[in-house]
Coordinates of N, CA and C in Angstrom, one line a residue:
A1188 N -19.3 37.6 6.5 CA -18.7 37.5 5.4 C -18.7 36.1 4.5
D1189 N -18.6 36.0 3.6 CA -18.7 35.0 2.8 C -17.0 34.1 2.8
R1190 N -17.0 33.1 3.3 CA -15.8 32.0 3.0 C -15.9 31.9 1.8
A1191 N -14.4 31.9 1.2 CA -14.3 31.1 0.1 C -14.0 29.6 0.2
P1192 N -14.7 28.7 -0.8 CA -14.5 27.3 -0.4 C -13.1 26.8 -0.5
A1193 N -12.3 25.7 0.6 CA -11.5 25.6 0.4 C -11.2 24.8 -0.7
Q1194 N -9.9 25.2 -1.3 CA -9.2 24.6 -2.3 C -8.3 23.2 -2.4
L1195 N -8.7 22.1 -3.1 CA -8.5 20.8 -3.3 C -7.1 20.9 -3.7
S1196 N -6.0 20.5 -2.9 CA -4.7 20.5 -3.3 C -4.3 18.6 -3.0
W1197 N -3.6 18.0 -4.2 CA -2.7 16.7 -3.9 C -1.4 17.0 -3.5
T1198 N -1.0 18.0 -3.8 CA 0.6 18.5 -3.4 C 0.2 18.3 -1.9
G1199 N 1.4 17.7 -1.0 CA 1.9 18.0 0.3 C 2.2 16.6 0.7
C1200 N 2.0 16.7 2.0 CA 2.8 15.2 2.9 C 1.2 14.7 3.1
W1201 N 0.9 13.2 3.8 CA -0.1 12.6 4.1 C 0.3 11.7 5.0
V1202 N -0.5 11.3 6.0 CA -0.3 10.3 6.7 C -1.8 9.3 7.1
G1203 N -1.7 8.3 6.8 CA -3.0 7.4 6.8 C -2.8 6.0 7.4
G1204 N -4.2 5.1 7.3 CA -4.6 3.8 7.7 C -4.6 2.9 6.5
K1205 N -5.2 1.6 6.7 CA -5.3 0.8 6.0 C -5.9 -0.3 6.2
V1206 N -7.0 -0.7 5.5 CA -7.2 -2.8 5.9 C -7.2 -3.2 4.2
D1207 N -6.5 -3.9 4.6 CA -6.5 -5.2 3.2 C -6.3 -6.3 3.2
T1208 N -6.6 -7.0 2.3 CA -7.1 -8.6 2.7 C -6.0 -9.1 1.8
Q1209 N -5.6 -10.1 1.8 CA -3.7 -10.6 1.6 C -4.0 -12.4 1.0
N1210 N -3.5 -12.6 0.2 CA -3.6 -14.1 -0.5 C -2.0 -14.6 -0.7
T1211 N -1.4 -15.1 -0.2 CA -0.2 -15.1 0.0 C -0.2 -16.8 -0.6
S1212 N 0.7 -17.1 -1.4 CA 1.0 -18.5 -1.9 C 2.4 -18.5 -2.5
G1213 N 2.9 -20.0 -2.9 CA 4.2 -20.1 -3.1 C 5.1 -20.2 -1.8
I1214 N 4.7 -20.7 -0.7 CA 5.6 -21.0 0.5 C 5.3 -22.7 1.1
E1215 N 6.2 -23.3 0.8 CA 5.7 -24.8 0.9 C 4.6 -25.6 0.5
G1216 N 4.2 -24.7 -0.6 CA 2.7 -25.2 -1.5 C 1.7 -24.8 -0.9
Q1217 N 1.8 -23.7 0.4 CA 0.5 -23.6 0.6 C -0.5 -22.3 0.3
T1218 N -1.4 -21.5 0.6 CA -2.2 -20.4 0.2 C -2.6 -20.3 1.5
V1219 N -2.2 -19.1 1.7 CA -2.6 -18.5 3.4 C -3.4 -16.8 3.1
N1220 N -4.4 -16.4 3.5 CA -5.2 -15.2 3.5 C -5.2 -15.0 5.0
D1221 N -4.7 -13.5 5.0 CA -5.0 -12.9 6.0 C -5.7 -11.5 6.0
L1222 N -5.9 -11.0 7.1 CA -6.8 -9.4 7.0 C -5.5 -9.2 7.5
L1223 N -5.3 -7.6 7.3 CA -3.8 -7.1 7.9 C -4.5 -5.6 7.9
Y1224 N -4.1 -4.7 8.9 CA -4.4 -3.8 9.2 C -2.7 -3.0 9.0
G1225 N -2.7 -1.3 8.7 CA -1.5 -1.0 8.8 C -1.7 0.7 8.5
G1226 N -0.7 1.2 8.7 CA -0.5 2.7 8.2 C 1.0 3.1 7.5
G1227 N 0.6 4.2 7.5 CA 2.2 5.2 6.8 C 2.1 6.3 6.5
G1228 N 2.5 6.7 5.8 CA 2.6 8.2 5.2 C 3.4 8.3 4.3
G1229 N 3.3 9.8 3.3 CA 4.2 10.0 2.1 C 3.7 11.4 1.9
C1230 N 4.9 11.5 0.4 CA 4.5 13.1 0.3 C 4.2 13.1 -1.5
D1231 N 3.4 14.0 -2.0 CA 3.1 14.0 -3.2 C 3.1 15.3 -3.7
F1232 N 3.5 15.4 -5.1 CA 3.7 16.5 -5.9 C 3.1 16.6 -7.0
I1233 N 2.1 17.9 -7.5 CA 1.4 17.9 -8.6 C 1.9 18.8 -9.4
Y1234 N 2.6 18.3 -10.7 CA 3.5 19.4 -11.7 C 2.2 20.3 -12.3
P1235 N 2.6 21.6 -11.8 CA 1.7 22.4 -12.0 C 1.1 22.8 -13.7
G1236 N -0.4 22.5 -14.2 CA -0.8 22.6 -15.3 C -0.9 21.4 -15.6
T1237 N 0.0 20.2 -15.5 CA -0.5 19.1 -15.8 C -1.5 17.8 -15.6
G1238 N -1.4 18.0 -14.2 CA -2.2 16.8 -13.7 C -1.8 15.7 -13.4
L1239 N -0.4 15.9 -13.1 CA 0.6 14.2 -13.4 C 1.1 14.8 -12.0
L1240 N 1.0 13.5 -11.5 CA 1.9 13.1 -9.8 C 2.5 12.7 -9.9
L1241 N 3.6 13.1 -8.8 CA 5.0 12.0 -8.3 C 5.0 12.3 -6.9
G1242 N 5.1 11.0 -6.2 CA 5.2 10.8 -4.7 C 5.5 9.9 -4.3
A1243 N 6.2 10.1 -3.1 CA 7.2 8.7 -2.3 C 6.1 8.5 -1.0
F1244 N 6.2 7.2 -0.7 CA 5.4 6.6 0.5 C 6.0 5.3 1.2
A1245 N 5.6 5.3 2.7 CA 6.2 4.2 3.4 C 5.1 3.6 4.0
D1246 N 5.1 2.6 4.1 CA 3.9 1.9 5.4 C 4.3 1.1 6.0
I1247 N 3.9 0.1 7.1 CA 4.0 -1.0 7.8 C 2.6 -1.9 8.1
S1248 N 2.2 -2.8 7.6 CA 1.0 -3.5 7.9 C 1.4 -5.0 8.9
V1249 N 0.4 -5.3 9.8 CA 0.4 -6.5 10.6 C -1.0 -7.2 10.6
P1250 N -0.7 -8.6 10.8 CA -1.7 -9.2 10.2 C -2.9 -9.0 11.8
H1251 N -4.1 -9.8 11.6 CA -5.3 -10.0 12.6 C -5.3 -10.9 12.5
G1252 N -4.1 -11.5 13.0 CA -4.1 -13.2 13.6 C -4.2 -14.1 12.5
S1253 N -3.1 -15.4 12.5 CA -2.8 -15.8 11.1 C -2.3 -17.3 11.4
D1254 N -2.8 -18.2 11.0 CA -1.7 -19.5 11.2 C -0.6 -20.1 10.3
G1255 N -0.2 -18.8 9.6 CA 1.1 -18.5 8.9 C 0.8 -17.5 8.2
G1256 N 1.5 -17.2 7.4 CA 1.8 -15.9 6.5 C 2.6 -14.8 7.0
V1257 N 2.2 -14.0 6.9 CA 3.2 -12.5 7.1 C 2.7 -12.1 8.1
D1258 N 4.0 -12.0 9.0 CA 4.1 -11.2 10.8 C 4.0 -10.2 10.5
A1259 N 4.9 -9.6 9.7 CA 4.5 -8.2 9.6 C 5.8 -7.6 8.3
A1260 N 5.0 -6.5 7.4 CA 5.8 -6.1 6.3 C 5.8 -4.6 6.2
W1261 N 6.5 -4.1 5.7 CA 6.8 -2.7 5.6 C 7.4 -2.8 3.9
F1262 N 6.7 -1.7 3.3 CA 6.8 -1.0 2.2 C 7.2 0.5 2.0
A1263 N 8.1 0.4 0.8 CA 8.4 1.8 0.6 C 8.6 1.9 -0.8
G1264 N 7.9 3.2 -1.3 CA 8.3 3.1 -2.7 C 7.9 4.4 -3.5
I1265 N 7.8 4.6 -4.4 CA 7.4 5.6 -5.5 C 6.0 5.3 -6.0
R1266 N 5.0 6.7 -6.7 CA 4.0 6.8 -7.0 C 3.8 7.6 -8.0
G1267 N 3.2 7.2 -9.1 CA 3.3 8.3 -10.2 C 1.4 8.3 -10.8
G1268 N 0.7 9.3 -10.7 CA -0.6 9.0 -11.3 C -1.0 10.4 -12.1
V1269 N -2.2 10.1 -12.1 CA -2.8 11.3 -13.1 C -4.1 11.4 -12.7
L1270 N -4.3 12.8 -12.3 CA -5.7 13.8 -12.3 C -7.0 13.1 -13.2
L1271 N -7.8 12.5 -12.8 CA -8.9 12.0 -13.7 C -9.9 13.0 -13.9
S1272 N -10.0 13.9 -12.6 CA -10.9 15.0 -11.9 C -9.8 16.0 -11.0
D1273 N -10.4 16.8 -10.4 CA -10.1 18.0 -9.5 C -10.4 16.7 -8.1
R1274 N -11.0 15.7 -8.2 CA -11.2 14.6 -6.9 C -11.1 13.7 -6.9
L1275 N -10.3 13.1 -8.3 CA -10.2 11.3 -8.3 C -8.9 11.5 -9.1
L1276 N -7.6 10.3 -8.3 CA -6.5 10.4 -9.1 C -6.4 8.7 -8.7
A1277 N -6.1 8.3 -10.6 CA -5.5 7.1 -10.8 C -4.1 6.8 -10.5
Y1278 N -3.5 5.7 -10.1 CA -2.1 5.9 -9.8 C -1.6 4.2 -10.2
G1279 N -0.4 4.4 -10.4 CA 0.6 3.1 -10.2 C 1.4 3.7 -9.1
L1280 N 1.9 1.9 -8.7 CA 3.5 2.6 -7.9 C 4.3 1.2 -8.1
V1281 N 5.4 1.5 -7.8 CA 6.4 0.5 -7.3 C 7.4 0.8 -6.4
G1282 N 8.0 -0.7 -5.8 CA 8.9 0.1 -4.7 C 9.3 -1.1 -4.0
G1283 N 9.8 -1.6 -2.9 CA 10.4 -2.6 -2.0 C 9.8 -2.8 -1.2
T1284 N 9.7 -4.1 -0.6 CA 9.0 -4.7 0.3 C 9.9 -5.5 1.5
G1285 N 9.9 -5.4 3.1 CA 10.5 -6.5 3.7 C 9.4 -6.8 4.5
Q1286 N 10.0 -8.6 4.5 CA 8.5 -9.1 5.4 C 9.3 -10.0 6.4
N1287 N 8.4 -10.1 7.3 CA 9.1 -11.4 8.5 C 7.8 -12.0 7.9
F1288 N 8.0 -13.6 7.9 CA 6.9 -14.6 7.6 C 7.1 -16.2 8.2
K1289 N 6.1 -16.8 8.2 CA 6.1 -18.3 9.1 C 5.5 -18.8 7.8
V1290 N 5.5 -20.5 8.3 CA 4.6 -21.1 7.8 C 4.6 -22.2 8.8
L1291 N 3.5 -22.3 9.3 CA 2.7 -23.4 10.1 C 1.5 -24.0 9.3
P1292 N 2.0 -25.7 9.9 CA 2.7 -26.3 10.1 C 3.8 -26.3 9.5
G1293 N 5.1 -26.4 10.1 CA 6.2 -26.2 9.4 C 7.4 -25.8 10.0
D1294 N 8.5 -25.1 9.8 CA 9.8 -24.5 10.5 C 9.8 -24.0 9.7
L1295 N 9.8 -23.0 8.5 CA 9.9 -21.9 7.6 C 9.5 -20.8 8.2
K1296 N 11.1 -20.1 8.5 CA 10.7 -18.5 9.0 C 12.0 -18.0 8.5
A1297 N 11.6 -16.6 8.1 CA 12.3 -16.2 7.1 C 12.0 -14.8 7.0
N1298 N 12.9 -13.8 6.9 CA 13.1 -12.2 6.6 C 13.8 -11.8 5.5
D1299 N 12.8 -11.7 4.6 CA 13.5 -11.2 3.2 C 13.0 -9.6 2.5
I1300 N 13.5 -9.8 1.1 CA 13.4 -8.4 0.8 C 12.7 -8.5 -0.7
G1301 N 11.9 -8.0 -1.2 CA 11.3 -8.4 -2.8 C 10.6 -7.0 -3.3
L1302 N 10.1 -7.6 -4.2 CA 9.5 -6.1 -5.1 C 8.2 -6.0 -5.1
T1303 N 7.4 -4.9 -5.3 CA 6.3 -4.5 -4.8 C 5.8 -3.6 -6.2
V1304 N 4.8 -3.8 -7.1 CA 3.9 -3.4 -7.6 C 2.5 -3.1 -7.8
G1305 N 1.9 -2.2 -8.2 CA 0.7 -1.9 -8.1 C -0.2 -1.0 -8.7
A1306 N -1.4 -0.6 -8.3 CA -2.2 0.4 -8.6 C -3.3 0.6 -8.0
G1307 N -4.1 2.0 -7.9 CA -5.4 2.4 -7.1 C -5.5 3.6 -7.8
A1308 N -6.6 3.6 -6.9 CA -7.7 5.2 -7.1 C -7.7 5.5 -5.8
E1309 N -7.6 7.2 -5.6 CA -8.0 7.5 -4.6 C -8.8 9.0 -4.9
L1310 N -9.9 9.0 -4.0 CA -10.8 10.0 -4.2 C -10.9 10.8 -2.9
M1311 N -10.6 12.0 -3.3 CA -10.6 13.5 -2.2 C -11.7 13.8 -1.6
L1312 N -12.0 13.3 -0.6 CA -13.4 13.6 -0.2 C -13.2 15.2 0.2
T1313 N -12.5 15.7 1.1 CA -12.3 17.2 1.6 C -11.2 17.9 1.5
P1314 N -10.7 19.0 1.9 CA -9.5 19.1 1.5 C -8.2 18.2 2.2
N1315 N -8.1 18.0 3.1 CA -7.8 17.3 3.9 C -8.1 15.8 3.6
W1316 N -9.2 15.5 3.6 CA -9.2 13.6 3.8 C -9.3 13.1 2.1
S1317 N -9.2 11.9 2.2 CA -9.4 11.5 0.9 C -9.3 9.9 1.3
T1318 N -9.7 8.6 0.3 CA -10.4 7.4 0.7 C -10.2 6.7 -0.9
G1319 N -9.2 5.6 -0.5 CA -9.4 4.9 -2.0 C -8.9 3.1 -1.9
V1320 N -8.7 3.1 -3.0 CA -9.2 1.2 -3.2 C -7.3 0.9 -3.7
E1321 N -6.5 -0.1 -3.3 CA -5.4 -0.3 -4.1 C -4.9 -1.6 -4.0
W1322 N -4.5 -2.3 -5.0 CA -4.0 -3.4 -5.1 C -2.6 -3.4 -5.6
R1323 N -1.8 -4.5 -4.4 CA -0.7 -4.5 -4.8 C 0.4 -5.9 -5.2
R1324 N 1.3 -6.6 -5.9 CA 1.3 -7.6 -6.1 C 2.7 -7.9 -5.6
I1325 N 3.0 -8.8 -4.9 CA 4.5 -8.5 -4.3 C 5.3 -10.0 -4.5
N1326 N 6.6 -10.0 -4.9 CA 7.1 -11.6 -5.1 C 8.8 -11.1 -4.5
I1327 N 9.0 -12.3 -3.6 CA 9.9 -12.5 -2.6 C 10.8 -13.5 -2.9
D1328 N 11.8 -13.5 -3.9 CA 12.9 -15.1 -3.6 C 13.4 -15.3 -2.3
I1329 N 12.7 -16.4 -1.6 CA 13.0 -17.1 -0.2 C 15.0 -17.6 -0.5
S1330 N 15.4 -16.4 0.4 CA 16.8 -16.9 0.6 C 16.7 -18.0 1.0
G1331 N 17.9 -18.9 0.3 CA 17.8 -20.2 0.4 C 17.0 -21.5 0.4
E1332 N 15.9 -21.3 -0.1 CA 14.9 -21.9 -0.2 C 14.3 -22.6 -1.5
E1333 N 14.9 -21.9 -2.1 CA 14.5 -22.4 -3.9 C 13.0 -22.1 -4.2
Q1334 N 12.4 -21.0 -2.9 CA 10.9 -20.7 -3.3 C 10.6 -19.1 -3.7
V1335 N 9.7 -19.1 -4.4 CA 9.3 -17.4 -4.1 C 7.9 -17.6 -3.8
L1336 N 7.5 -16.6 -2.9 CA 6.7 -15.7 -2.2 C 6.2 -15.2 -3.5
T1337 N 4.8 -15.2 -3.4 CA 4.1 -13.9 -4.0 C 2.7 -14.1 -3.4
Q1338 N 2.5 -12.5 -3.3 CA 0.9 -12.2 -2.2 C 0.4 -11.1 -3.5
D1339 N -0.7 -11.1 -3.3 CA -1.8 -10.5 -3.9 C -2.9 -9.3 -2.7
I1340 N -2.2 -8.4 -2.7 CA -3.1 -7.4 -1.3 C -3.8 -6.5 -1.9
I1341 N -5.3 -6.8 -1.4 CA -6.2 -5.4 -2.0 C -6.7 -5.0 -1.1
G1342 N -7.2 -3.4 -0.9 CA -7.3 -2.9 0.6 C -7.7 -1.2 0.0
V1343 N -8.4 -0.8 1.0 CA -9.0 0.3 1.4 C -8.1 1.2 1.9
T1344 N -8.0 2.3 1.8 CA -7.1 3.3 2.6 C -7.6 4.8 2.5
A1345 N -7.5 5.2 3.9 CA -7.9 6.5 4.4 C -7.0 7.5 4.6
R1346 N -6.8 8.9 4.3 CA -5.6 9.2 4.4 C -5.6 10.9 5.0
Y1347 N -4.9 11.6 5.4 CA -5.4 13.2 5.9 C -4.0 13.9 5.6
R1348 N -4.2 15.0 4.7 CA -3.5 15.4 4.6 C -2.8 16.6 5.1
F1349 N -1.8 17.0 5.0 CA -1.6 18.6 5.5 C -0.5 19.3 5.1

């Protein structure tokens, strides 16, 4: 008997991993570039008949060695998007980030919370697997330092939906 092809669905929960490149500026006049690895999860919902997506996500990233910059970061937020086809999603995101960062040489170390905004595109490869690209901009006012940490993060994602 022939089997019907599996339906593609963006509604549901997912777990995934990511690799990012990060440019951090604004800490004591320094610019730091890091390679980050991370993982996380979320849940998405497509409003029936519209192709509009609303979702929530959370993830964590750690650097691959660094002379300064982010030791670890968490992100949590919401994303809203539109299906450009049954396999392609474009989305924007907004949320919060918490980061533990340091500057070397120097003695500035801090843990602070800031705002994250971004955009991305995701391609559904199979009913369970997707991959994508994502950009995030992060701004954190460093407590007691009269400085603003600014980060641009560009990365690739792989997600498994269940």
